[in-house]
Amino acid sequence: MSSKRTKSNRGIVILFLVGSCGVAALGLYVKAGHDRVPTEDRKPEPVVARSETPKPVEAKKDSTAEATVLVPTMTGTELSFKTVSRPLPQGETPMVFAVNEYLHQIPAVPKDARLLSVEVINHVAIMQFNPVFGQNTYGSEDEKAVLDGLAATMGLFPDVNQIKLQVDGKDIDSLGHVELADPLPVIKLSKSSSAKPDGAKQQPPQN
């Protein structure tokens, strides 16, 4: 039994050695054959493209939005306006911003009085003011400066032909002497840098 196992083990070892020599010889043959192939006939090694990190695209800076604001000038009892452009703060609408900027220039208007919102319905601008604006009563000249300024400011917008003043959704009856039950026509200023409201053309009401 021992003799048979020894012969069997020797056979396995011999087969293993022969197989190993065959694999080594095959490798040498392939390498030698590759070396004999002309350089120009060899297949180029695949080039692995390197991924480049994309450069961040710089966002285009938008030009600052502007709004047209009226600057009042009193010459004796005569009121005139000059138009200027001012930067429009983020989140503000041109109508609300222009009206509040105008009101801040009228000394008789309380500092806390301001326009809150505007809704245009059938060419009528419904202007919602805070209660401070509606509580104040003005003299004739100050009332004219306020009402003409509001009418001329809203007249800068093509879609507006009339204005209606409200506080908390209710119409303002008067600021002193002028009845405000009906909408007021806007004032369309001339294209020049200054204009007088008395000589300006008022937009007729449209249904």
N, CA, C and O of each residue as an XYZ file, in Angstrom:
828
protein
N       0.823     -1.212      0.000
C       0.000      0.000      0.000
C       0.836      1.231      0.000
O       0.543      2.193     -0.710
N       1.886      1.217      0.797
C       2.775      2.384      0.891
C       3.448      2.634     -0.420
O       3.618      3.783     -0.829
N       3.835      1.573     -1.089
C       4.530      1.702     -2.384
C       3.622      2.338     -3.423
O       4.060      3.174     -4.213
N       2.303      1.922     -3.418
C       1.381      2.470     -4.410
C       1.131      3.938     -4.161
O       1.066      4.717     -5.111
N       0.988      4.346     -2.890
C       0.752      5.760     -2.587
C       1.928      6.622     -2.993
O       1.759      7.742     -3.475
N       3.150      6.077     -2.787
C       4.351      6.857     -3.141
C       4.407      7.090     -4.630
O       4.727      8.191     -5.079
N       4.095      6.053     -5.409
C       4.118      6.193     -6.867
C       3.050      7.198     -7.304
O       3.284      8.013     -8.196
N       1.875      7.132     -6.669
C       0.796      8.065     -7.034
C       1.184      9.499     -6.733
O       0.920     10.399     -7.530
N       1.816      9.717     -5.575
C       2.235     11.070     -5.212
C       3.286     11.590     -6.161
O       3.283     12.765     -6.527
N       4.211     10.686     -6.570
C       5.250     11.109     -7.515
C       4.625     11.514     -8.848
O       5.046     12.476     -9.491
N       3.615     10.752     -9.236
C       2.966     11.100    -10.513
C       2.327     12.469    -10.468
O       2.391     13.240    -11.426
N       1.703     12.759     -9.323
C       1.047     14.073     -9.206
C       2.069     15.188     -9.242
O       1.857     16.213     -9.891
N       3.191     14.990     -8.537
C       4.246     16.006     -8.523
C       4.782     16.222     -9.912
O       5.007     17.362    -10.318
N       4.992     15.154    -10.650
C       5.547     15.265    -12.015
C       4.578     16.040    -12.904
O       4.975     16.926    -13.661
N       3.285     15.682    -12.793
C       2.299     16.398    -13.607
C       2.261     17.886    -13.271
O       2.139     18.725    -14.163
N       2.366     18.207    -11.990
C       2.365     19.613    -11.562
C       3.555     20.358    -12.130
O       3.426     21.482    -12.615
N       4.750     19.703    -12.064
C       5.961     20.352    -12.584
C       5.864     20.553    -14.088
O       6.256     21.597    -14.608
N       5.341     19.548    -14.784
C       5.214     19.673    -16.247
C       4.240     20.805    -16.591
O       4.487     21.600    -17.498
N       3.126     20.860    -15.845
C       2.151     21.932    -16.120
C       2.724     23.299    -15.861
O       2.497     24.229    -16.635
N       3.478     23.435    -14.763
C       4.081     24.730    -14.444
C       5.049     25.161    -15.519
O       5.075     26.325    -15.919
N       5.865     24.191    -15.997
C       6.840     24.521    -17.050
C       6.128     24.944    -18.322
O       6.577     25.841    -19.036
N       4.986     24.269    -18.596
C       4.249     24.620    -19.811
C       3.697     26.032    -19.741
O       3.763     26.777    -20.719
N       3.152     26.406    -18.586
C       2.607     27.771    -18.438
C       3.702     28.808    -18.571
O       3.521     29.841    -19.215
N       4.865     28.519    -17.943
C       5.976     29.468    -18.026
C       6.467     29.605    -19.453
O       6.762     30.706    -19.918
N       6.552     28.459    -20.156
C       7.018     28.507    -21.544
C       6.053     29.287    -22.415
O       6.472     30.041    -23.294
N       4.743     29.107    -22.172
C       3.743     29.841    -22.955
C       3.862     31.339    -22.724
O       3.744     32.131    -23.658
N       4.100     31.729    -21.447
C       4.272     33.150    -21.156
C       5.475     33.730    -21.860
O       5.402     34.831    -22.405
N       6.587     33.007    -21.858
C       7.790     33.487    -22.550
C       7.558     33.605    -24.041
O       8.057     34.526    -24.687
N       6.798     32.668    -24.585
C       6.532     32.698    -26.024
C       5.699     33.930    -26.395
O       5.987     34.630    -27.366
N       4.657     34.172    -25.591
C       3.792     35.329    -25.885
C       4.562     36.628    -25.781
O       4.405     37.518    -26.617
N       5.415     36.745    -24.733
C       6.206     37.960    -24.545
C       7.163     38.153    -25.689
O       7.327     39.258    -26.207
N       7.820     37.020    -26.095
C       8.773     37.124    -27.201
C       8.073     37.506    -28.488
O       8.600     38.282    -29.285
N       6.848     36.944    -28.695
C       6.100     37.291    -29.911
C       5.693     38.738    -29.916
O       5.723     39.382    -30.964
N       5.305     39.280    -28.749
C       4.915     40.692    -28.661
C       6.087     41.595    -28.948
O       5.938     42.646    -29.572
N       7.295     41.168    -28.476
C       8.479     41.995    -28.710
C       8.841     42.039    -30.172
O       9.426     43.016    -30.640
N       8.492     40.959    -30.925
C       8.860     40.928    -32.343
C       7.905     41.756    -33.202
O       8.221     42.050    -34.355
N       6.718     42.147    -32.653
C       5.760     42.945    -33.424
C       6.289     44.373    -33.562
O       6.658     44.989    -32.561
N       6.334     44.914    -34.795
C       6.830     46.294    -34.984
C       6.060     47.277    -34.118
O       4.870     47.116    -33.847
N       6.787     48.295    -33.700
C       6.186     49.285    -32.806
C       4.934     49.918    -33.394
O       3.949     50.150    -32.695
N       4.995     50.202    -34.741
C       3.864     50.884    -35.357
C       2.629     50.012    -35.460
O       1.523     50.527    -35.626
N       2.807     48.616    -35.358
C       1.660     47.719    -35.467
C       1.040     47.391    -34.121
O      -0.018     46.765    -34.060
N       1.673     47.797    -33.069
C       1.132     47.482    -31.753
C      -0.092     48.351    -31.457
O      -0.158     49.523    -31.830
N      -1.026     47.749    -30.793
C      -2.211     48.498    -30.403
C      -1.876     49.465    -29.273
O      -1.259     49.073    -28.282
N      -2.271     50.699    -29.415
C      -1.965     51.670    -28.339
C      -2.721     51.336    -27.075
O      -3.854     50.856    -27.105
N      -2.075     51.598    -25.983
C      -2.705     51.389    -24.691
C      -3.891     52.340    -24.543
O      -3.772     53.510    -24.907
N      -5.006     51.890    -24.034
C      -6.171     52.795    -23.875
C      -5.843     53.953    -22.942
O      -5.255     53.774    -21.875
N      -6.243     55.145    -23.376
C      -6.003     56.350    -22.585
C      -7.235     56.615    -21.728
O      -8.343     56.757    -22.245
N      -7.040     56.680    -20.454
C      -8.139     56.964    -19.537
C      -8.252     58.473    -19.356
O      -7.338     59.126    -18.854
N      -9.381     59.005    -19.773
C      -9.579     60.457    -19.668
C      -9.756     60.853    -18.210
O     -10.489     60.214    -17.456
N      -9.071     61.912    -17.838
C      -9.187     62.413    -16.469
C     -10.342     63.400    -16.389
O     -10.451     64.335    -17.183
N     -11.171     63.169    -15.437
C     -12.307     64.082    -15.272
C     -11.839     65.357    -14.602
O     -11.207     65.342    -13.545
N     -12.170     66.460    -15.249
C     -11.804     67.761    -14.696
C     -12.998     68.342    -13.937
O     -14.144     68.227    -14.372
N     -12.714     68.953    -12.826
C     -13.773     69.588    -12.035
C     -14.283     70.820    -12.775
O     -13.508     71.740    -13.038
N     -15.591     70.856    -13.120
C     -16.104     72.011    -13.869
C     -15.971     73.295    -13.073
O     -16.184     73.326    -11.861
N     -15.611     74.355    -13.787
C     -15.468     75.648    -13.131
C     -16.848     76.248    -12.875
O     -17.713     76.202    -13.749
N     -17.056     76.794    -11.717
C     -18.371     77.391    -11.435
C     -18.650     78.557    -12.356
O     -17.784     79.397    -12.604
N     -19.885     78.598    -12.863
C     -20.288     79.681    -13.749
C     -20.707     80.877    -12.914
O     -21.564     80.762    -12.038
N     -20.111     82.009    -13.185
C     -20.434     83.216    -12.435
C     -21.803     83.730    -12.864
O     -22.070     83.928    -14.049
N     -22.642     83.935    -11.891
C     -23.983     84.451    -12.187
C     -23.892     85.902    -12.645
O     -23.136     86.703    -12.095
N     -24.683     86.216    -13.669
C     -24.695     87.579    -14.176
C     -25.383     88.495    -13.173
O     -26.457     88.179    -12.662
N     -24.772     89.595    -12.908
C     -25.331     90.553    -11.958
C     -26.365     91.416    -12.670
O     -26.065     92.093    -13.653
N     -27.589     91.376    -12.150
C     -28.646     92.197    -12.722
C     -28.441     93.652    -12.324
O     -28.033     93.973    -11.208
N     -28.737     94.500    -13.268
C     -28.621     95.923    -12.971
C     -29.677     96.290    -11.938
O     -30.762     95.709    -11.920
N     -29.367     97.240    -11.092
C     -30.272     97.644    -10.023
C     -31.545     98.234    -10.612
O     -31.486     99.126    -11.458
N     -32.701     97.735    -10.166
C     -33.986     98.259    -10.633
C     -34.177     99.662    -10.075
O     -33.732     99.983     -8.973
N     -34.844    100.479    -10.859
C     -35.073    101.863    -10.449
C     -36.552    102.205    -10.568
O     -37.299    101.556    -11.301
N     -36.954    103.222     -9.844
C     -38.327    103.717     -9.905
C     -38.296    105.233    -10.061
O     -37.403    105.908     -9.550
N     -39.282    105.749    -10.772
C     -39.384    107.197    -10.967
C     -40.143    107.807     -9.789
O     -41.229    107.354     -9.428
N     -39.557    108.826     -9.211
C     -40.140    109.491     -8.040
C     -40.306    110.970     -8.355
O     -39.453    111.577     -9.002
N     -41.413    111.543     -7.889
C     -41.648    112.975     -8.079
C     -41.093    113.771     -6.905
O     -41.252    113.397     -5.743
N     -40.441    114.872     -7.240
C     -39.927    115.798     -6.225
C     -40.728    117.098     -6.345
O     -40.653    117.767     -7.375
N     -41.494    117.467     -5.311
C     -42.327    118.674     -5.403
C     -41.525    119.952     -5.166
O     -40.571    119.984     -4.389
N     -41.942    120.983     -5.855
C     -41.326    122.301     -5.668
C     -42.437    123.341     -5.562
O     -43.296    123.433     -6.440
N     -42.419    124.110     -4.501
C     -43.420    125.162     -4.322
C     -42.785    126.512     -4.641
O     -41.769    126.883     -4.053
N     -43.384    127.235     -5.568
C     -42.957    128.593     -5.882
C     -44.130    129.512     -5.535
O     -45.062    129.688     -6.320
N     -44.056    130.080     -4.357
C     -45.205    130.835     -3.851
C     -46.315    129.851     -3.539
O     -46.181    129.013     -2.647
N     -47.403    129.952     -4.269
C     -48.512    129.005     -4.112
C     -48.590    128.041     -5.293
O     -49.546    127.278     -5.429
N     -47.576    128.090     -6.133
C     -47.588    127.261     -7.340
C     -46.772    126.000     -7.121
O     -45.613    126.067     -6.711
N     -47.377    124.843     -7.394
C     -46.724    123.551     -7.203
C     -46.273    122.979     -8.535
O     -47.038    122.948     -9.499
N     -45.051    122.536     -8.582
C     -44.534    121.861     -9.774
C     -43.768    120.618     -9.330
O     -43.442    120.461     -8.154
N     -43.489    119.744    -10.284
C     -42.811    118.485     -9.982
C     -41.581    118.291    -10.857
O     -41.516    118.759    -11.995
N     -40.635    117.605    -10.302
C     -39.458    117.173    -11.052
C     -39.335    115.670    -10.868
O     -39.496    115.168     -9.756
N     -39.051    114.948    -11.942
C     -38.925    113.497    -11.863
C     -37.463    113.101    -11.678
O     -36.575    113.632    -12.346
N     -37.227    112.169    -10.771
C     -35.889    111.637    -10.540
C     -35.990    110.109    -10.458
O     -37.048    109.566    -10.141
N     -34.883    109.430    -10.748
C     -34.821    107.975    -10.638
C     -34.089    107.591     -9.363
O     -33.019    108.120     -9.062
N     -34.672    106.674     -8.627
C     -34.052    106.205     -7.383
C     -34.045    104.679     -7.358
O     -34.948    104.048     -7.909
N     -33.033    104.077     -6.722
C     -32.972    102.602     -6.659
C     -34.201    102.028     -5.970
O     -34.636    102.524     -4.931
N     -34.751    100.982     -6.560
C     -35.929    100.323     -6.001
C     -35.476     99.242     -5.027
O     -34.838     98.276     -5.445
N     -35.791     99.379     -3.731
C     -35.393     98.364     -2.759
C     -35.990     97.001     -3.095
O     -37.077     96.909     -3.665
N     -35.270     95.953     -2.738
C     -35.744     94.601     -2.995
C     -37.039     94.327     -2.229
O     -37.149     94.620     -1.039
N     -38.007     93.764     -2.934
C     -39.294     93.459     -2.319
C     -40.315     94.573     -2.438
O     -41.493     94.358     -2.153
N     -39.888     95.772     -2.856
C     -40.815     96.903     -3.019
C     -41.384     96.895     -4.428
O     -40.713     96.468     -5.368
N     -42.623     97.366     -4.582
C     -43.208     97.555     -5.900
C     -43.009     99.021     -6.303
O     -43.002     99.898     -5.439
N     -42.847     99.298     -7.602
C     -42.613    100.687     -8.025
C     -43.701    101.657     -7.589
O     -43.400    102.792     -7.220
N     -44.964    101.229     -7.626
C     -46.050    102.135     -7.250
C     -45.971    102.523     -5.780
O     -45.996    103.705     -5.435
N     -45.876    101.515     -4.919
C     -45.842    101.786     -3.477
C     -44.606    102.601     -3.118
O     -44.689    103.553     -2.342
N     -43.471    102.231     -3.678
C     -42.224    102.943     -3.373
C     -42.306    104.399     -3.814
O     -41.931    105.294     -3.056
N     -42.795    104.650     -5.040
C     -42.856    106.014     -5.571
C     -43.780    106.894     -4.737
O     -43.468    108.056     -4.477
N     -44.927    106.338     -4.314
C     -45.874    107.120     -3.512
C     -45.274    107.454     -2.147
O     -45.339    108.603     -1.711
N     -44.700    106.480     -1.480
C     -44.135    106.731     -0.147
C     -42.947    107.692     -0.199
O     -42.773    108.521      0.695
N     -42.138    107.579     -1.241
C     -41.027    108.521     -1.383
C     -41.542    109.945     -1.570
O     -40.939    110.899     -1.077
N     -42.647    110.083     -2.278
C     -43.227    111.411     -2.452
C     -43.783    111.940     -1.133
O     -43.530    113.087     -0.764
N     -44.543    111.102     -0.422
C     -45.160    111.549      0.826
C     -44.123    111.977      1.860
O     -44.362    112.905      2.632
N     -42.983    111.308      1.877
C     -41.937    111.650      2.848
C     -41.360    113.045      2.617
O     -40.695    113.597      3.495
N     -41.614    113.617      1.435
C     -41.086    114.951      1.127
C     -42.058    116.064      1.508
O     -41.710    117.243      1.445
N     -43.273    115.691      1.901
C     -44.275    116.695      2.275
C     -44.234    116.867      3.789
O     -44.592    115.935      4.509
N     -43.810    118.027      4.302
C     -43.667    118.213      5.755
C     -44.960    117.975      6.533
O     -44.912    117.507      7.670
N     -46.113    118.288      5.943
C     -47.380    118.156      6.663
C     -47.819    116.700      6.830
O     -48.674    116.409      7.665
N     -47.257    115.804      6.063
C     -47.643    114.386      6.158
C     -46.880    113.739      7.318
O     -45.657    113.864      7.391
N     -47.576    113.055      8.217
C     -46.889    112.394      9.338
C     -45.820    111.407      8.831
O     -45.992    110.768      7.794
N     -44.731    111.301      9.576
C     -43.633    110.431      9.155
C     -44.055    108.966      9.077
O     -43.525    108.203      8.269
N     -45.016    108.575      9.924
C     -45.451    107.182      9.955
C     -46.525    106.868      8.914
O     -46.890    105.706      8.737
N     -47.031    107.889      8.226
C     -48.064    107.662      7.214
C     -47.424    107.048      5.984
O     -46.376    107.504      5.527
N     -48.064    105.995      5.441
C     -47.490    105.360      4.271
C     -48.543    104.563      3.510
O     -49.571    104.160      4.055
N     -48.250    104.352      2.237
C     -49.074    103.504      1.388
C     -48.648    102.058      1.606
O     -47.457    101.750      1.600
N     -49.626    101.169      1.798
C     -49.327     99.764      2.067
C     -49.363     98.910      0.804
O     -48.518     98.037      0.610
N     -50.353     99.171     -0.052
C     -50.489     98.355     -1.256
C     -51.322     99.095     -2.291
O     -52.009    100.070     -1.986
N     -51.240     98.600     -3.535
C     -52.031     99.160     -4.640
C     -52.581     97.998     -5.461
O     -51.867     97.050     -5.788
N     -53.862     98.096     -5.783
C     -54.488     97.121     -6.677
C     -55.185     97.883     -7.792
O     -56.021     98.748     -7.529
N     -54.846     97.567     -9.031
C     -55.429     98.256    -10.184
C     -56.574     97.415    -10.730
O     -56.373     96.279    -11.160
N     -57.790     97.989    -10.708
C     -58.986     97.317    -11.210
C     -59.665     98.240    -12.219
O     -60.091     99.340    -11.866
N     -59.767     97.796    -13.474
C     -60.400     98.604    -14.532
C     -59.785     99.995    -14.603
O     -60.495    100.995    -14.714
N     -58.462    100.050    -14.539
C     -57.689    101.298    -14.654
C     -57.833    102.214    -13.442
O     -57.389    103.362    -13.472
N     -58.452    101.709    -12.378
C     -58.563    102.476    -11.129
C     -57.597    101.872    -10.116
O     -57.681    100.681     -9.814
N     -56.688    102.678     -9.593
C     -55.720    102.217     -8.606
C     -56.323    102.367     -7.212
O     -56.505    103.481     -6.722
N     -56.632    101.232     -6.579
C     -57.148    101.242     -5.212
C     -55.940    101.281     -4.278
O     -55.191    100.309     -4.179
N     -55.758    102.408     -3.596
C     -54.570    102.646     -2.787
C     -54.902    102.461     -1.305
O     -55.702    103.207     -0.741
N     -54.273    101.452     -0.680
C     -54.521    101.155      0.734
C     -53.434    101.799      1.593
O     -52.262    101.432      1.511
N     -53.847    102.775      2.426
C     -52.930    103.472      3.322
C     -53.090    102.940      4.743
O     -54.095    102.312      5.077
N     -52.086    103.201      5.566
C     -52.214    102.835      6.977
C     -53.086    103.873      7.690
O     -53.275    104.963      7.150
N     -53.623    103.584      8.873
C     -54.553    104.501      9.548
C     -53.972    105.882      9.827
O     -54.716    106.861      9.879
N     -52.652    105.977     10.006
C     -52.046    107.280     10.308
C     -52.312    108.278      9.183
O     -52.551    109.458      9.438
N     -52.269    107.803      7.946
C     -52.500    108.698      6.809
C     -53.928    109.238      6.822
O     -54.140    110.425      6.576
N     -54.903    108.386      7.102
C     -56.303    108.802      7.049
C     -56.739    109.646      8.230
O     -57.753    110.339      8.157
N     -55.986    109.597      9.314
C     -56.377    110.355     10.506
C     -55.978    111.822     10.428
O     -56.480    112.643     11.196
N     -55.093    112.154      9.519
C     -54.575    113.523      9.469
C     -55.480    114.414      8.616
O     -56.010    113.977      7.595
N     -55.651    115.661      9.042
C     -56.409    116.645      8.279
C     -55.459    117.756      7.838
O     -54.663    118.265      8.627
N     -55.561    118.120      6.557
C     -54.612    119.077      5.981
C     -55.304    120.391      5.621
O     -56.510    120.443      5.382
N     -54.492    121.449      5.593
C     -54.964    122.720      5.057
C     -55.084    122.609      3.544
O     -54.681    121.610      2.947
N     -55.631    123.626      2.946
C     -55.919    123.568      1.504
C     -54.649    123.372      0.673
O     -54.635    122.565     -0.256
N     -53.570    124.116      1.007
C     -52.341    124.007      0.214
C     -51.677    122.640      0.413
O     -51.225    122.021     -0.550
N     -51.620    122.170      1.664
C     -51.021    120.859      1.916
C     -51.865    119.741      1.311
O     -51.334    118.762      0.788
N     -53.197    119.900      1.389
C     -54.076    118.895      0.792
C     -53.853    118.819     -0.718
O     -53.818    117.734     -1.297
N     -53.704    119.981     -1.343
C     -53.458    120.004     -2.792
C     -52.127    119.340     -3.129
O     -52.023    118.597     -4.104
N     -51.101    119.616     -2.305
C     -49.794    119.007     -2.552
C     -49.860    117.487     -2.440
O     -49.227    116.769     -3.214
N     -50.641    117.002     -1.461
C     -50.766    115.550     -1.278
C     -51.551    114.932     -2.429
O     -51.090    113.979     -3.057
N     -52.747    115.477     -2.709
C     -53.604    114.868     -3.725
C     -53.015    114.996     -5.123
O     -53.054    114.038     -5.895
N     -52.472    116.160     -5.464
C     -51.857    116.319     -6.790
C     -50.627    115.428     -6.925
O     -50.359    114.878     -7.993
N     -49.885    115.294     -5.831
C     -48.706    114.430     -5.885
C     -49.077    112.967     -6.087
O     -48.427    112.257     -6.854
N     -50.137    112.513     -5.389
C     -50.599    111.140     -5.566
C     -51.116    110.918     -6.986
O     -50.816    109.905     -7.617
N     -51.901    111.886     -7.479
C     -52.464    111.759     -8.825
C     -51.372    111.778     -9.892
O     -51.440    111.033    -10.870
N     -50.368    112.631     -9.702
C     -49.280    112.712    -10.683
C     -48.361    111.494    -10.603
O     -47.874    111.009    -11.625
N     -48.127    110.999     -9.378
C     -47.285    109.809     -9.230
C     -47.933    108.600     -9.896
O     -47.268    107.873    -10.634
N     -49.220    108.376     -9.644
C     -49.902    107.248    -10.259
C     -50.117    107.463    -11.752
O     -50.312    106.507    -12.503
N     -50.080    108.726    -12.177
C     -50.176    109.016    -13.605
C     -48.936    108.606    -14.378
O     -48.954    108.580    -15.609
N     -47.852    108.283    -13.668
C     -46.640    107.798    -14.333
C     -46.822    106.378    -14.876
O     -46.036    105.922    -15.706
N     -47.858    105.685    -14.407
C     -48.088    104.304    -14.814
C     -49.197    104.258    -15.860
O     -50.313    104.704    -15.590
N     -48.912    103.728    -17.047
C     -49.864    103.797    -18.170
C     -51.212    103.148    -17.895
O     -52.220    103.594    -18.443
N     -51.265    102.115    -17.069
C     -52.511    101.386    -16.843
C     -53.444    102.066    -15.845
O     -54.554    101.588    -15.611
N     -53.009    103.162    -15.263
C     -53.816    103.819    -14.216
C     -54.407    105.115    -14.758
O     -53.682    105.985    -15.241
N     -55.728    105.234    -14.672
C     -56.410    106.461    -15.091
C     -57.062    107.205    -13.926
O     -57.316    108.406    -14.016
N     -57.332    106.493    -12.838
C     -57.959    107.106    -11.675
C     -57.366    106.484    -10.409
O     -56.768    105.409    -10.446
N     -57.548    107.190     -9.284
C     -57.078    106.672     -8.005
C     -58.203    106.725     -6.981
O     -59.076    107.591     -7.038
N     -58.166    105.790     -6.052
C     -59.126    105.725     -4.962
C     -58.348    105.509     -3.677
O     -57.564    104.565     -3.581
N     -58.552    106.376     -2.681
C     -57.802    106.306     -1.432
C     -58.612    105.566     -0.376
O     -59.781    105.877     -0.150
N     -57.989    104.592      0.265
C     -58.677    103.805      1.282
C     -57.779    103.554      2.490
O     -56.552    103.602      2.402
N     -58.430    103.284      3.618
C     -57.761    102.828      4.838
C     -58.538    101.628      5.359
O     -59.743    101.726      5.592
N     -57.872    100.510      5.543
C     -58.511     99.276      6.012
C     -59.674     98.879      5.114
O     -60.688     98.374      5.596
N     -59.532     99.103      3.815
C     -60.562     98.696      2.868
C     -61.739     99.650      2.763
O     -62.675     99.378      2.011
N     -61.722    100.764      3.496
C     -62.812    101.737      3.464
C     -62.323    103.030      2.815
O     -61.185    103.453      3.022
N     -63.212    103.657      2.018
C     -62.851    104.882      1.314
C     -62.570    106.011      2.296
O     -63.236    106.138      3.324
N     -61.579    106.826      1.966
C     -61.305    108.056      2.715
C     -62.236    109.134      2.172
O     -62.199    109.434      0.978
N     -63.051    109.709      3.010
C     -64.032    110.712      2.562
C     -63.359    112.009      2.140
O     -63.726    112.609      1.129
N     -62.361    112.443      2.929
C     -61.703    113.705      2.628
C     -60.427    113.805      3.460
O     -60.300    113.188      4.517
N     -59.488    114.601      2.951
C     -58.284    114.914      3.712
C     -58.344    116.339      4.254
O     -57.387    116.829      4.854
N     -59.467    116.987      4.036
C     -59.607    118.367      4.515
C     -60.743    119.079      3.836
O     -61.751    119.379      4.476
N     -60.607    119.365      2.529
C     -61.592    120.150      1.819
C     -62.153    119.431      0.584
O     -63.305    119.657      0.212
N     -61.385    118.606     -0.026
C     -61.804    117.933     -1.265
C     -62.538    116.642     -0.923
O     -62.047    115.812     -0.158
N     -63.742    116.491     -1.514
C     -64.508    115.261     -1.323
C     -63.876    114.144     -2.156
O     -63.566    114.324     -3.334
N     -63.695    112.995     -1.517
C     -63.023    111.876     -2.188
C     -63.948    110.686     -2.384
O     -63.489    109.551     -2.510
N     -65.271    110.947     -2.411
C     -66.222    109.852     -2.591
C     -66.037    109.182     -3.942
O     -66.149    107.962     -4.063
N     -65.752    109.997     -4.965
C     -65.539    109.457     -6.304
C     -64.027    109.366     -6.586
O     -63.244    110.123     -6.013
N     -63.623    108.440     -7.468
C     -62.199    108.341     -7.815
C     -61.679    109.645     -8.424
O     -62.399    110.345     -9.136
N     -60.432    109.949     -8.134
C     -59.798    111.136     -8.701
C     -59.066    110.766     -9.982
O     -58.429    109.715    -10.048
N     -59.151    111.633    -11.021
C     -58.377    111.356    -12.232
C     -56.890    111.576    -11.981
O     -56.501    112.450    -11.206
N     -56.068    110.774    -12.642
C     -54.621    110.955    -12.495
C     -54.179    112.178    -13.285
O     -54.912    112.688    -14.132
N     -52.990    112.629    -12.997
C     -52.393    113.754    -13.712
C     -51.258    113.212    -14.558
O     -50.324    112.595    -14.046
N     -51.347    113.451    -15.865
C     -50.301    113.032    -16.785
C     -49.357    114.212    -17.011
O     -49.720    115.207    -17.637
N     -48.151    114.080    -16.492
C     -47.172    115.145    -16.653
C     -46.563    115.094    -18.045
O     -46.573    114.063    -18.717
N     -46.027    116.256    -18.461
C     -45.333    116.293    -19.741
C     -44.028    115.522    -19.631
O     -43.617    115.159    -18.529
N     -43.370    115.266    -20.758
C     -42.142    114.484    -20.783
C     -40.928    115.278    -20.309
O     -39.841    114.715    -20.181
N     -41.092    116.557    -20.050
C     -39.966    117.349    -19.579
C     -39.641    116.970    -18.142
O     -40.433    116.305    -17.473
N     -38.464    117.399    -17.666
C     -38.010    117.002    -16.329
C     -38.852    117.623    -15.231
O     -38.854    117.118    -14.109
N     -39.575    118.710    -15.520
C     -40.465    119.301    -14.515
C     -41.751    119.729    -15.193
O     -41.769    120.084    -16.372
N     -42.809    119.688    -14.435
C     -44.105    120.069    -14.993
C     -44.996    120.571    -13.877
O     -44.828    120.212    -12.712
N     -45.942    121.406    -14.255
C     -46.903    121.928    -13.294
C     -48.179    121.111    -13.396
O     -48.661    120.865    -14.501
N     -48.742    120.682    -12.261
C     -49.969    119.878    -12.331
C     -51.148    120.636    -12.888
O     -52.020    120.028    -13.509
N     -51.213    121.976    -12.685
C     -52.349    122.745    -13.183
C     -52.385    122.733    -14.704
O     -53.457    122.755    -15.310
N     -51.197    122.696    -15.320
C     -51.149    122.710    -16.784
C     -51.079    121.323    -17.366
O     -51.063    121.171    -18.588
N     -51.036    120.303    -16.525
C     -50.918    118.938    -17.016
C     -52.273    118.425    -17.455
O     -53.320    118.846    -16.964
N     -52.215    117.510    -18.390
C     -53.444    116.929    -18.919
C     -53.932    115.828    -18.003
O     -53.174    114.916    -17.675
N     -55.170    115.896    -17.589
C     -55.741    114.849    -16.751
C     -56.381    113.783    -17.628
O     -57.055    114.083    -18.613
N     -56.153    112.529    -17.244
C     -56.677    111.408    -18.020
C     -58.177    111.253    -17.742
O     -58.577    111.139    -16.583
N     -59.015    111.246    -18.796
C     -60.457    111.085    -18.550
C     -60.755    109.689    -18.052
O     -60.036    108.747    -18.387
N     -61.801    109.534    -17.259
C     -62.166    108.202    -16.762
C     -62.522    107.267    -17.896
O     -63.068    107.692    -18.914
N     -62.210    105.972    -17.718
C     -62.580    104.948    -18.676
C     -63.359    103.862    -17.973
O     -63.039    103.492    -16.843
N     -64.360    103.360    -18.621
C     -65.154    102.301    -18.026
C     -64.489    100.956    -18.270
O     -65.008     99.924    -17.843
